């Protein structure tokens, strides 16, 4: 089954996200404790080893996730392209415009086979990292976990709120890009007949529509990035304030652990930023699935004997 190909990429993607946050948090604890110049520096060996282990795990996990994920996508994509060619052969080569055929072979197939890499892997990584880091912070001090979770959930809600608008813009950009490519190839193929001049206005209109959708998507991405930075700043400030209470409380939270929690929160929001691209990837797959269903619904002009 094809889903078995994605087990390793999903697991290694989660490992990479966890290692990114673990590396930053552990390094913060190590630097803070080393700055205090403990009498026995050998007590820092465990933290130094953990930093190296997290670093190796992050690099190895990222490499393994990219290699296995793209290998699975290429293998599945090859099968889908062969099936697409067989379908086109049954319908006849003149049943599709050249631009539509190229778009189906490349853009549509990539949108379907890369869905796991662009959506599932980041979503699982964010869930694992958010749950694991929140659990560790809650072990340090329960209110600190709430300080971490609330801004992270607010950013997630903001992405969900923007999903409908992002989906519509992604569909408009895809439609404009496909139509522009098809019209361009038509113009090149018929340039000897003067059709290129007639298609010039259509080419300009489709290019402008696709560019406008792309610019609006970029503006939404910029707003989400700004919101992420604001929420991160509030999260770190709240961690410092709540952590100060925890340090002066009966349990006396170690300052080095608070530093690790603050730096870990910074890494957490960097991992969390990838979910902003999920709505567009989902819409790309949905659009390609609709086009595939439309192609499958076509009947050949002359059925096979």
PDB file of C-alpha atoms in Angstrom:
ATOM      1  CA  UNK A   1       0.000   0.000   0.000  1.00  0.00           C
ATOM      2  CA  UNK A   2       1.200   3.538  -0.805  1.00  0.00           C
ATOM      3  CA  UNK A   3       0.689   4.824   2.746  1.00  0.00           C
ATOM      4  CA  UNK A   4       3.503   2.587   3.957  1.00  0.00           C
ATOM      5  CA  UNK A   5       5.936   4.645   1.905  1.00  0.00           C
ATOM      6  CA  UNK A   6       5.080   7.689   4.029  1.00  0.00           C
ATOM      7  CA  UNK A   7       5.646   6.165   7.490  1.00  0.00           C
ATOM      8  CA  UNK A   8       9.365   6.936   7.589  1.00  0.00           C
ATOM      9  CA  UNK A   9       9.032  10.516   6.226  1.00  0.00           C
ATOM     10  CA  UNK A  10       6.314  11.344   8.754  1.00  0.00           C
ATOM     11  CA  UNK A  11       8.289   9.884  11.681  1.00  0.00           C
ATOM     12  CA  UNK A  12      11.547  11.538  10.670  1.00  0.00           C
ATOM     13  CA  UNK A  13       9.728  14.851  10.126  1.00  0.00           C
ATOM     14  CA  UNK A  14       8.383  14.663  13.673  1.00  0.00           C
ATOM     15  CA  UNK A  15      11.879  13.779  14.917  1.00  0.00           C
ATOM     16  CA  UNK A  16      13.344  16.781  13.113  1.00  0.00           C
ATOM     17  CA  UNK A  17      10.833  19.170  14.668  1.00  0.00           C
ATOM     18  CA  UNK A  18      11.351  17.728  18.150  1.00  0.00           C
ATOM     19  CA  UNK A  19      15.125  17.870  17.746  1.00  0.00           C
ATOM     20  CA  UNK A  20      14.959  21.517  16.637  1.00  0.00           C
ATOM     21  CA  UNK A  21      13.144  22.574  19.809  1.00  0.00           C
ATOM     22  CA  UNK A  22      15.127  20.192  22.010  1.00  0.00           C
ATOM     23  CA  UNK A  23      18.427  21.506  20.684  1.00  0.00           C
ATOM     24  CA  UNK A  24      17.522  25.143  21.313  1.00  0.00           C
ATOM     25  CA  UNK A  25      16.086  24.528  24.773  1.00  0.00           C
ATOM     26  CA  UNK A  26      18.968  22.313  25.899  1.00  0.00           C
ATOM     27  CA  UNK A  27      21.538  24.764  24.550  1.00  0.00           C
ATOM     28  CA  UNK A  28      19.850  27.542  26.537  1.00  0.00           C
ATOM     29  CA  UNK A  29      20.040  25.501  29.729  1.00  0.00           C
ATOM     30  CA  UNK A  30      23.687  24.616  29.068  1.00  0.00           C
ATOM     31  CA  UNK A  31      24.748  28.204  28.368  1.00  0.00           C
ATOM     32  CA  UNK A  32      22.905  29.502  31.423  1.00  0.00           C
ATOM     33  CA  UNK A  33      24.421  26.923  33.727  1.00  0.00           C
ATOM     34  CA  UNK A  34      27.897  27.409  32.275  1.00  0.00           C
ATOM     35  CA  UNK A  35      27.587  31.185  32.771  1.00  0.00           C
ATOM     36  CA  UNK A  36      27.193  30.562  36.513  1.00  0.00           C
ATOM     37  CA  UNK A  37      30.627  28.886  36.548  1.00  0.00           C
ATOM     38  CA  UNK A  38      29.789  25.840  38.622  1.00  0.00           C
ATOM     39  CA  UNK A  39      32.547  24.405  40.796  1.00  0.00           C
ATOM     40  CA  UNK A  40      32.318  21.073  38.999  1.00  0.00           C
ATOM     41  CA  UNK A  41      32.272  21.658  35.252  1.00  0.00           C
ATOM     42  CA  UNK A  42      31.941  17.925  34.731  1.00  0.00           C
ATOM     43  CA  UNK A  43      28.301  18.350  35.726  1.00  0.00           C
ATOM     44  CA  UNK A  44      27.763  20.007  32.331  1.00  0.00           C
ATOM     45  CA  UNK A  45      28.877  16.947  30.355  1.00  0.00           C
ATOM     46  CA  UNK A  46      25.349  15.530  30.270  1.00  0.00           C
ATOM     47  CA  UNK A  47      23.921  18.758  28.842  1.00  0.00           C
ATOM     48  CA  UNK A  48      26.752  19.083  26.323  1.00  0.00           C
ATOM     49  CA  UNK A  49      26.171  15.508  25.171  1.00  0.00           C
ATOM     50  CA  UNK A  50      22.439  16.178  24.872  1.00  0.00           C
ATOM     51  CA  UNK A  51      23.104  19.251  22.728  1.00  0.00           C
ATOM     52  CA  UNK A  52      25.248  17.207  20.373  1.00  0.00           C
ATOM     53  CA  UNK A  53      22.691  14.408  20.280  1.00  0.00           C
ATOM     54  CA  UNK A  54      19.873  16.833  19.443  1.00  0.00           C
ATOM     55  CA  UNK A  55      22.012  18.423  16.735  1.00  0.00           C
ATOM     56  CA  UNK A  56      22.821  15.087  15.125  1.00  0.00           C
ATOM     57  CA  UNK A  57      19.170  14.026  15.378  1.00  0.00           C
ATOM     58  CA  UNK A  58      17.994  17.234  13.714  1.00  0.00           C
ATOM     59  CA  UNK A  59      20.451  17.001  10.820  1.00  0.00           C
ATOM     60  CA  UNK A  60      19.958  13.263  10.355  1.00  0.00           C
ATOM     61  CA  UNK A  61      16.188  13.479  10.677  1.00  0.00           C
ATOM     62  CA  UNK A  62      15.933  16.307   8.160  1.00  0.00           C
ATOM     63  CA  UNK A  63      18.124  14.451   5.678  1.00  0.00           C
ATOM     64  CA  UNK A  64      16.187  11.200   6.114  1.00  0.00           C
ATOM     65  CA  UNK A  65      12.831  12.991   5.830  1.00  0.00           C
ATOM     66  CA  UNK A  66      13.827  14.738   2.607  1.00  0.00           C
ATOM     67  CA  UNK A  67      15.334  11.623   1.026  1.00  0.00           C
ATOM     68  CA  UNK A  68      12.575   9.182   1.946  1.00  0.00           C
ATOM     69  CA  UNK A  69       9.745  11.671   1.392  1.00  0.00           C
ATOM     70  CA  UNK A  70      10.845  12.720  -2.067  1.00  0.00           C
ATOM     71  CA  UNK A  71      11.726   9.141  -3.003  1.00  0.00           C
ATOM     72  CA  UNK A  72       8.198   8.061  -2.105  1.00  0.00           C
ATOM     73  CA  UNK A  73       6.717  11.034  -3.984  1.00  0.00           C
ATOM     74  CA  UNK A  74       8.758  10.270  -7.102  1.00  0.00           C
ATOM     75  CA  UNK A  75       7.832   6.585  -7.036  1.00  0.00           C
ATOM     76  CA  UNK A  76       4.114   7.272  -6.608  1.00  0.00           C
ATOM     77  CA  UNK A  77       4.229  10.124  -9.130  1.00  0.00           C
ATOM     78  CA  UNK A  78       5.771   7.862 -11.760  1.00  0.00           C
ATOM     79  CA  UNK A  79       2.845   5.463 -11.420  1.00  0.00           C
ATOM     80  CA  UNK A  80       0.302   8.273 -11.630  1.00  0.00           C
ATOM     81  CA  UNK A  81       1.942   9.747 -14.715  1.00  0.00           C
ATOM     82  CA  UNK A  82       1.898   6.380 -16.463  1.00  0.00           C
ATOM     83  CA  UNK A  83      -1.805   6.024 -15.617  1.00  0.00           C
ATOM     84  CA  UNK A  84      -2.396   9.537 -16.950  1.00  0.00           C
ATOM     85  CA  UNK A  85      -0.610   8.758 -20.205  1.00  0.00           C
ATOM     86  CA  UNK A  86      -2.681   5.601 -20.609  1.00  0.00           C
ATOM     87  CA  UNK A  87      -5.855   7.610 -20.093  1.00  0.00           C
ATOM     88  CA  UNK A  88      -4.806  10.251 -22.617  1.00  0.00           C
ATOM     89  CA  UNK A  89      -3.922   7.501 -25.099  1.00  0.00           C
ATOM     90  CA  UNK A  90      -7.447   6.097 -24.805  1.00  0.00           C
ATOM     91  CA  UNK A  91      -9.064   9.510 -25.245  1.00  0.00           C
ATOM     92  CA  UNK A  92      -6.783  10.521 -28.077  1.00  0.00           C
ATOM     93  CA  UNK A  93      -3.942  13.013 -28.161  1.00  0.00           C
ATOM     94  CA  UNK A  94      -6.204  15.768 -29.532  1.00  0.00           C
ATOM     95  CA  UNK A  95      -8.599  15.549 -26.583  1.00  0.00           C
ATOM     96  CA  UNK A  96      -6.388  17.839 -24.496  1.00  0.00           C
ATOM     97  CA  UNK A  97      -4.746  21.156 -25.206  1.00  0.00           C
ATOM     98  CA  UNK A  98      -0.976  20.923 -24.981  1.00  0.00           C
ATOM     99  CA  UNK A  99      -0.837  23.312 -22.018  1.00  0.00           C
ATOM    100  CA  UNK A 100      -3.506  21.348 -20.140  1.00  0.00           C
ATOM    101  CA  UNK A 101      -1.649  18.117 -20.787  1.00  0.00           C
ATOM    102  CA  UNK A 102       1.633  19.546 -19.480  1.00  0.00           C
ATOM    103  CA  UNK A 103      -0.172  20.930 -16.426  1.00  0.00           C
ATOM    104  CA  UNK A 104      -1.745  17.561 -15.690  1.00  0.00           C
ATOM    105  CA  UNK A 105       1.566  15.728 -16.052  1.00  0.00           C
ATOM    106  CA  UNK A 106       3.560  18.103 -13.857  1.00  0.00           C
ATOM    107  CA  UNK A 107       1.556  20.470 -11.631  1.00  0.00           C
ATOM    108  CA  UNK A 108      -1.446  18.242 -10.914  1.00  0.00           C
ATOM    109  CA  UNK A 109       0.537  15.076 -10.249  1.00  0.00           C
ATOM    110  CA  UNK A 110       3.012  16.940  -8.038  1.00  0.00           C
ATOM    111  CA  UNK A 111       0.176  18.492  -6.032  1.00  0.00           C
ATOM    112  CA  UNK A 112      -1.211  15.035  -5.274  1.00  0.00           C
ATOM    113  CA  UNK A 113       1.985  13.115  -4.550  1.00  0.00           C
ATOM    114  CA  UNK A 114       3.597  15.949  -2.553  1.00  0.00           C
ATOM    115  CA  UNK A 115       0.517  16.415  -0.381  1.00  0.00           C
ATOM    116  CA  UNK A 116       1.993  14.311   2.424  1.00  0.00           C
ATOM    117  CA  UNK A 117       5.300  16.184   2.309  1.00  0.00           C
ATOM    118  CA  UNK A 118       3.624  19.604   2.330  1.00  0.00           C
ATOM    119  CA  UNK A 119       0.701  18.880   4.664  1.00  0.00           C
ATOM    120  CA  UNK A 120       0.898  15.653   6.670  1.00  0.00           C
ATOM    121  CA  UNK A 121       4.568  15.812   7.646  1.00  0.00           C
ATOM    122  CA  UNK A 122       4.432  19.450   8.878  1.00  0.00           C
ATOM    123  CA  UNK A 123       1.115  18.890  10.674  1.00  0.00           C
ATOM    124  CA  UNK A 124       2.365  15.801  12.519  1.00  0.00           C
ATOM    125  CA  UNK A 125       5.654  17.536  13.368  1.00  0.00           C
ATOM    126  CA  UNK A 126       3.838  20.559  14.792  1.00  0.00           C
ATOM    127  CA  UNK A 127       1.520  18.336  16.842  1.00  0.00           C
ATOM    128  CA  UNK A 128       4.382  16.279  18.274  1.00  0.00           C
ATOM    129  CA  UNK A 129       6.527  19.319  19.055  1.00  0.00           C
ATOM    130  CA  UNK A 130       3.705  21.333  20.586  1.00  0.00           C
ATOM    131  CA  UNK A 131       2.541  18.427  22.734  1.00  0.00           C
ATOM    132  CA  UNK A 132       6.018  17.407  23.848  1.00  0.00           C
ATOM    133  CA  UNK A 133       7.258  20.903  24.622  1.00  0.00           C
ATOM    134  CA  UNK A 134       4.057  21.825  26.454  1.00  0.00           C
ATOM    135  CA  UNK A 135       4.329  18.656  28.536  1.00  0.00           C
ATOM    136  CA  UNK A 136       7.927  19.493  29.491  1.00  0.00           C
ATOM    137  CA  UNK A 137       7.028  23.084  30.387  1.00  0.00           C
ATOM    138  CA  UNK A 138       4.030  21.849  32.388  1.00  0.00           C
ATOM    139  CA  UNK A 139       6.397  19.555  34.299  1.00  0.00           C
ATOM    140  CA  UNK A 140       8.453  22.615  35.181  1.00  0.00           C
ATOM    141  CA  UNK A 141       5.427  24.729  36.126  1.00  0.00           C
ATOM    142  CA  UNK A 142       1.811  24.299  35.056  1.00  0.00           C
ATOM    143  CA  UNK A 143       1.067  27.997  34.348  1.00  0.00           C
ATOM    144  CA  UNK A 144       4.056  28.101  32.002  1.00  0.00           C
ATOM    145  CA  UNK A 145       2.374  25.493  29.805  1.00  0.00           C
ATOM    146  CA  UNK A 146      -0.683  27.704  29.428  1.00  0.00           C
ATOM    147  CA  UNK A 147       1.567  30.619  28.478  1.00  0.00           C
ATOM    148  CA  UNK A 148       3.033  28.495  25.667  1.00  0.00           C
ATOM    149  CA  UNK A 149      -0.194  26.892  24.466  1.00  0.00           C
ATOM    150  CA  UNK A 150      -2.380  29.988  24.241  1.00  0.00           C
ATOM    151  CA  UNK A 151      -0.249  31.929  21.682  1.00  0.00           C
ATOM    152  CA  UNK A 152       0.381  28.751  19.670  1.00  0.00           C
ATOM    153  CA  UNK A 153      -3.334  28.006  19.505  1.00  0.00           C
ATOM    154  CA  UNK A 154      -4.106  31.617  18.595  1.00  0.00           C
ATOM    155  CA  UNK A 155      -1.741  31.395  15.623  1.00  0.00           C
ATOM    156  CA  UNK A 156      -3.347  28.111  14.575  1.00  0.00           C
ATOM    157  CA  UNK A 157      -6.792  29.708  14.751  1.00  0.00           C
ATOM    158  CA  UNK A 158      -5.556  32.626  12.631  1.00  0.00           C
ATOM    159  CA  UNK A 159      -4.359  30.193   9.957  1.00  0.00           C
ATOM    160  CA  UNK A 160      -7.726  28.416  10.030  1.00  0.00           C
ATOM    161  CA  UNK A 161      -9.572  31.728   9.700  1.00  0.00           C
ATOM    162  CA  UNK A 162      -7.486  32.618   6.637  1.00  0.00           C
ATOM    163  CA  UNK A 163      -7.980  29.178   5.064  1.00  0.00           C
ATOM    164  CA  UNK A 164     -11.037  30.058   2.952  1.00  0.00           C
ATOM    165  CA  UNK A 165      -9.441  33.190   1.525  1.00  0.00           C
ATOM    166  CA  UNK A 166      -6.123  31.445   0.920  1.00  0.00           C
ATOM    167  CA  UNK A 167      -7.872  28.531  -0.798  1.00  0.00           C
ATOM    168  CA  UNK A 168      -9.765  30.853  -3.131  1.00  0.00           C
ATOM    169  CA  UNK A 169      -6.603  32.759  -4.021  1.00  0.00           C
ATOM    170  CA  UNK A 170      -4.614  29.553  -4.552  1.00  0.00           C
ATOM    171  CA  UNK A 171      -7.308  28.258  -6.905  1.00  0.00           C
ATOM    172  CA  UNK A 172      -7.345  31.574  -8.786  1.00  0.00           C
ATOM    173  CA  UNK A 173      -3.566  31.521  -9.140  1.00  0.00           C
ATOM    174  CA  UNK A 174      -3.566  27.921 -10.368  1.00  0.00           C
ATOM    175  CA  UNK A 175      -6.360  28.595 -12.862  1.00  0.00           C
ATOM    176  CA  UNK A 176      -4.647  31.699 -14.172  1.00  0.00           C
ATOM    177  CA  UNK A 177      -1.283  29.961 -14.462  1.00  0.00           C
ATOM    178  CA  UNK A 178      -2.758  26.974 -16.303  1.00  0.00           C
ATOM    179  CA  UNK A 179      -4.755  29.107 -18.701  1.00  0.00           C
ATOM    180  CA  UNK A 180      -1.755  31.338 -19.340  1.00  0.00           C
ATOM    181  CA  UNK A 181       0.470  28.344 -20.110  1.00  0.00           C
ATOM    182  CA  UNK A 182      -2.134  26.837 -22.433  1.00  0.00           C
ATOM    183  CA  UNK A 183      -2.717  30.109 -24.270  1.00  0.00           C
ATOM    184  CA  UNK A 184       1.033  30.674 -24.578  1.00  0.00           C
ATOM    185  CA  UNK A 185       1.583  27.261 -26.133  1.00  0.00           C
ATOM    186  CA  UNK A 186      -1.386  27.822 -28.450  1.00  0.00           C
ATOM    187  CA  UNK A 187       0.102  31.128 -29.540  1.00  0.00           C
ATOM    188  CA  UNK A 188       3.504  29.591 -30.182  1.00  0.00           C
ATOM    189  CA  UNK A 189       1.995  26.707 -32.116  1.00  0.00           C
ATOM    190  CA  UNK A 190      -0.129  29.016 -34.301  1.00  0.00           C
ATOM    191  CA  UNK A 191       2.214  31.961 -34.572  1.00  0.00           C
ATOM    192  CA  UNK A 192       2.614  31.436 -38.311  1.00  0.00           C
ATOM    193  CA  UNK A 193      -1.108  32.081 -38.746  1.00  0.00           C
ATOM    194  CA  UNK A 194      -1.059  35.297 -36.754  1.00  0.00           C
ATOM    195  CA  UNK A 195      -2.931  33.758 -33.835  1.00  0.00           C
ATOM    196  CA  UNK A 196      -0.232  34.962 -31.455  1.00  0.00           C
ATOM    197  CA  UNK A 197      -1.354  38.552 -31.964  1.00  0.00           C
ATOM    198  CA  UNK A 198      -4.958  37.628 -31.268  1.00  0.00           C
ATOM    199  CA  UNK A 199      -4.007  35.815 -28.063  1.00  0.00           C
ATOM    200  CA  UNK A 200      -1.859  38.648 -26.730  1.00  0.00           C
ATOM    201  CA  UNK A 201      -4.684  40.225 -24.760  1.00  0.00           C
ATOM    202  CA  UNK A 202      -5.678  36.881 -23.267  1.00  0.00           C
ATOM    203  CA  UNK A 203      -2.075  36.198 -22.252  1.00  0.00           C
ATOM    204  CA  UNK A 204      -1.836  39.588 -20.542  1.00  0.00           C
ATOM    205  CA  UNK A 205      -5.122  39.053 -18.714  1.00  0.00           C
ATOM    206  CA  UNK A 206      -4.291  35.577 -17.422  1.00  0.00           C
ATOM    207  CA  UNK A 207      -0.815  36.665 -16.328  1.00  0.00           C
ATOM    208  CA  UNK A 208      -2.249  39.676 -14.489  1.00  0.00           C
ATOM    209  CA  UNK A 209      -4.868  37.535 -12.748  1.00  0.00           C
ATOM    210  CA  UNK A 210      -2.286  34.987 -11.604  1.00  0.00           C
ATOM    211  CA  UNK A 211       0.100  37.713 -10.413  1.00  0.00           C
ATOM    212  CA  UNK A 212      -2.643  39.507  -8.489  1.00  0.00           C
ATOM    213  CA  UNK A 213      -3.604  36.283  -6.713  1.00  0.00           C
ATOM    214  CA  UNK A 214       0.067  35.589  -5.933  1.00  0.00           C
ATOM    215  CA  UNK A 215       0.576  39.078  -4.510  1.00  0.00           C
ATOM    216  CA  UNK A 216      -2.508  38.748  -2.302  1.00  0.00           C
ATOM    217  CA  UNK A 217      -1.248  35.372  -1.059  1.00  0.00           C
ATOM    218  CA  UNK A 218       2.079  37.000  -0.235  1.00  0.00           C
ATOM    219  CA  UNK A 219       0.310  39.750   1.673  1.00  0.00           C
ATOM    220  CA  UNK A 220      -1.629  37.217   3.728  1.00  0.00           C
ATOM    221  CA  UNK A 221       1.592  35.298   4.409  1.00  0.00           C
ATOM    222  CA  UNK A 222       3.219  38.516   5.564  1.00  0.00           C
ATOM    223  CA  UNK A 223       0.361  39.256   7.944  1.00  0.00           C
ATOM    224  CA  UNK A 224       0.540  35.758   9.385  1.00  0.00           C
ATOM    225  CA  UNK A 225       4.306  36.077   9.813  1.00  0.00           C
ATOM    226  CA  UNK A 226       3.873  39.391  11.607  1.00  0.00           C
ATOM    227  CA  UNK A 227       1.191  37.878  13.840  1.00  0.00           C
ATOM    228  CA  UNK A 228       3.522  34.989  14.648  1.00  0.00           C
ATOM    229  CA  UNK A 229       6.282  37.364  15.719  1.00  0.00           C
ATOM    230  CA  UNK A 230       3.893  39.383  17.892  1.00  0.00           C
ATOM    231  CA  UNK A 231       2.562  36.237  19.554  1.00  0.00           C
ATOM    232  CA  UNK A 232       6.104  34.972  20.069  1.00  0.00           C
ATOM    233  CA  UNK A 233       7.145  38.229  21.714  1.00  0.00           C
ATOM    234  CA  UNK A 234       4.116  38.062  24.004  1.00  0.00           C
ATOM    235  CA  UNK A 235       4.810  34.417  24.781  1.00  0.00           C
ATOM    236  CA  UNK A 236       8.441  35.057  25.773  1.00  0.00           C
ATOM    237  CA  UNK A 237       7.474  38.092  27.854  1.00  0.00           C
ATOM    238  CA  UNK A 238       4.755  36.124  29.635  1.00  0.00           C
ATOM    239  CA  UNK A 239       7.175  33.239  30.208  1.00  0.00           C
ATOM    240  CA  UNK A 240       9.609  35.615  31.878  1.00  0.00           C
ATOM    241  CA  UNK A 241       6.931  37.138  34.100  1.00  0.00           C
ATOM    242  CA  UNK A 242       5.319  33.837  35.078  1.00  0.00           C
ATOM    243  CA  UNK A 243       8.734  32.212  35.388  1.00  0.00           C
ATOM    244  CA  UNK A 244       9.847  34.911  37.797  1.00  0.00           C
ATOM    245  CA  UNK A 245       6.930  34.002  40.024  1.00  0.00           C
ATOM    246  CA  UNK A 246       7.890  30.331  39.746  1.00  0.00           C
ATOM    247  CA  UNK A 247      11.523  31.088  40.648  1.00  0.00           C
ATOM    248  CA  UNK A 248      10.500  32.948  43.804  1.00  0.00           C
ATOM    249  CA  UNK A 249       7.806  30.401  44.730  1.00  0.00           C
ATOM    250  CA  UNK A 250       8.092  27.396  47.024  1.00  0.00           C
ATOM    251  CA  UNK A 251       9.378  25.104  44.235  1.00  0.00           C
ATOM    252  CA  UNK A 252      12.052  27.630  43.181  1.00  0.00           C
ATOM    253  CA  UNK A 253      12.302  26.992  39.454  1.00  0.00           C
ATOM    254  CA  UNK A 254      15.926  27.054  38.304  1.00  0.00           C
ATOM    255  CA  UNK A 255      16.745  30.150  36.174  1.00  0.00           C
ATOM    256  CA  UNK A 256      18.569  27.975  33.638  1.00  0.00           C
ATOM    257  CA  UNK A 257      15.403  25.975  33.018  1.00  0.00           C
ATOM    258  CA  UNK A 258      13.447  29.175  32.473  1.00  0.00           C
ATOM    259  CA  UNK A 259      16.001  30.293  29.888  1.00  0.00           C
ATOM    260  CA  UNK A 260      15.649  26.922  28.189  1.00  0.00           C
ATOM    261  CA  UNK A 261      11.869  27.308  28.144  1.00  0.00           C
ATOM    262  CA  UNK A 262      12.105  30.778  26.576  1.00  0.00           C
ATOM    263  CA  UNK A 263      14.527  29.682  23.852  1.00  0.00           C
ATOM    264  CA  UNK A 264      12.497  26.536  23.277  1.00  0.00           C
ATOM    265  CA  UNK A 265       9.416  28.696  22.714  1.00  0.00           C
ATOM    266  CA  UNK A 266      11.295  30.629  20.038  1.00  0.00           C
ATOM    267  CA  UNK A 267      12.166  27.376  18.248  1.00  0.00           C
ATOM    268  CA  UNK A 268       8.600  26.149  18.709  1.00  0.00           C
ATOM    269  CA  UNK A 269       7.176  29.125  16.823  1.00  0.00           C
ATOM    270  CA  UNK A 270       9.692  28.595  14.037  1.00  0.00           C
ATOM    271  CA  UNK A 271       8.393  25.040  13.660  1.00  0.00           C
ATOM    272  CA  UNK A 272       4.826  26.295  13.972  1.00  0.00           C
ATOM    273  CA  UNK A 273       5.291  28.705  11.061  1.00  0.00           C
ATOM    274  CA  UNK A 274       5.120  25.880   8.500  1.00  0.00           C
ATOM    275  CA  UNK A 275       1.382  25.397   9.026  1.00  0.00           C
ATOM    276  CA  UNK A 276       0.762  28.715   7.253  1.00  0.00           C
ATOM    277  CA  UNK A 277       1.472  26.982   3.939  1.00  0.00           C
ATOM    278  CA  UNK A 278      -0.871  24.067   4.530  1.00  0.00           C
ATOM    279  CA  UNK A 279      -4.146  25.657   3.244  1.00  0.00           C
ATOM    280  CA  UNK A 280      -2.635  26.465  -0.163  1.00  0.00           C
ATOM    281  CA  UNK A 281      -1.194  22.944  -0.487  1.00  0.00           C
ATOM    282  CA  UNK A 282      -4.580  21.432   0.414  1.00  0.00           C
ATOM    283  CA  UNK A 283      -6.318  23.556  -2.216  1.00  0.00           C
ATOM    284  CA  UNK A 284      -3.758  22.581  -4.848  1.00  0.00           C
ATOM    285  CA  UNK A 285      -4.456  18.920  -4.216  1.00  0.00           C
ATOM    286  CA  UNK A 286      -8.217  19.483  -4.217  1.00  0.00           C
ATOM    287  CA  UNK A 287      -8.006  21.331  -7.527  1.00  0.00           C
ATOM    288  CA  UNK A 288      -5.853  18.639  -9.130  1.00  0.00           C
ATOM    289  CA  UNK A 289      -8.249  15.956  -7.870  1.00  0.00           C
ATOM    290  CA  UNK A 290     -11.174  17.773  -9.492  1.00  0.00           C
ATOM    291  CA  UNK A 291      -9.321  17.984 -12.793  1.00  0.00           C
ATOM    292  CA  UNK A 292      -8.434  14.302 -12.593  1.00  0.00           C
ATOM    293  CA  UNK A 293     -12.073  13.407 -11.934  1.00  0.00           C
ATOM    294  CA  UNK A 294     -13.139  15.520 -14.934  1.00  0.00           C
ATOM    295  CA  UNK A 295     -10.617  13.701 -17.111  1.00  0.00           C
ATOM    296  CA  UNK A 296     -11.779  10.293 -15.882  1.00  0.00           C
ATOM    297  CA  UNK A 297     -15.369  11.244 -16.705  1.00  0.00           C
ATOM    298  CA  UNK A 298     -14.549  11.842 -20.371  1.00  0.00           C
ATOM    299  CA  UNK A 299     -15.490   9.153 -22.831  1.00  0.00           C
ATOM    300  CA  UNK A 300     -13.377   8.328 -25.894  1.00  0.00           C
ATOM    301  CA  UNK A 301     -14.836   9.453 -29.192  1.00  0.00           C
ATOM    302  CA  UNK A 302     -14.338   5.974 -30.626  1.00  0.00           C
ATOM    303  CA  UNK A 303     -14.495   3.153 -28.081  1.00  0.00           C
ATOM    304  CA  UNK A 304     -11.962   0.384 -28.416  1.00  0.00           C
ATOM    305  CA  UNK A 305     -13.236  -2.655 -30.376  1.00  0.00           C
TER     306      UNK A 305
END
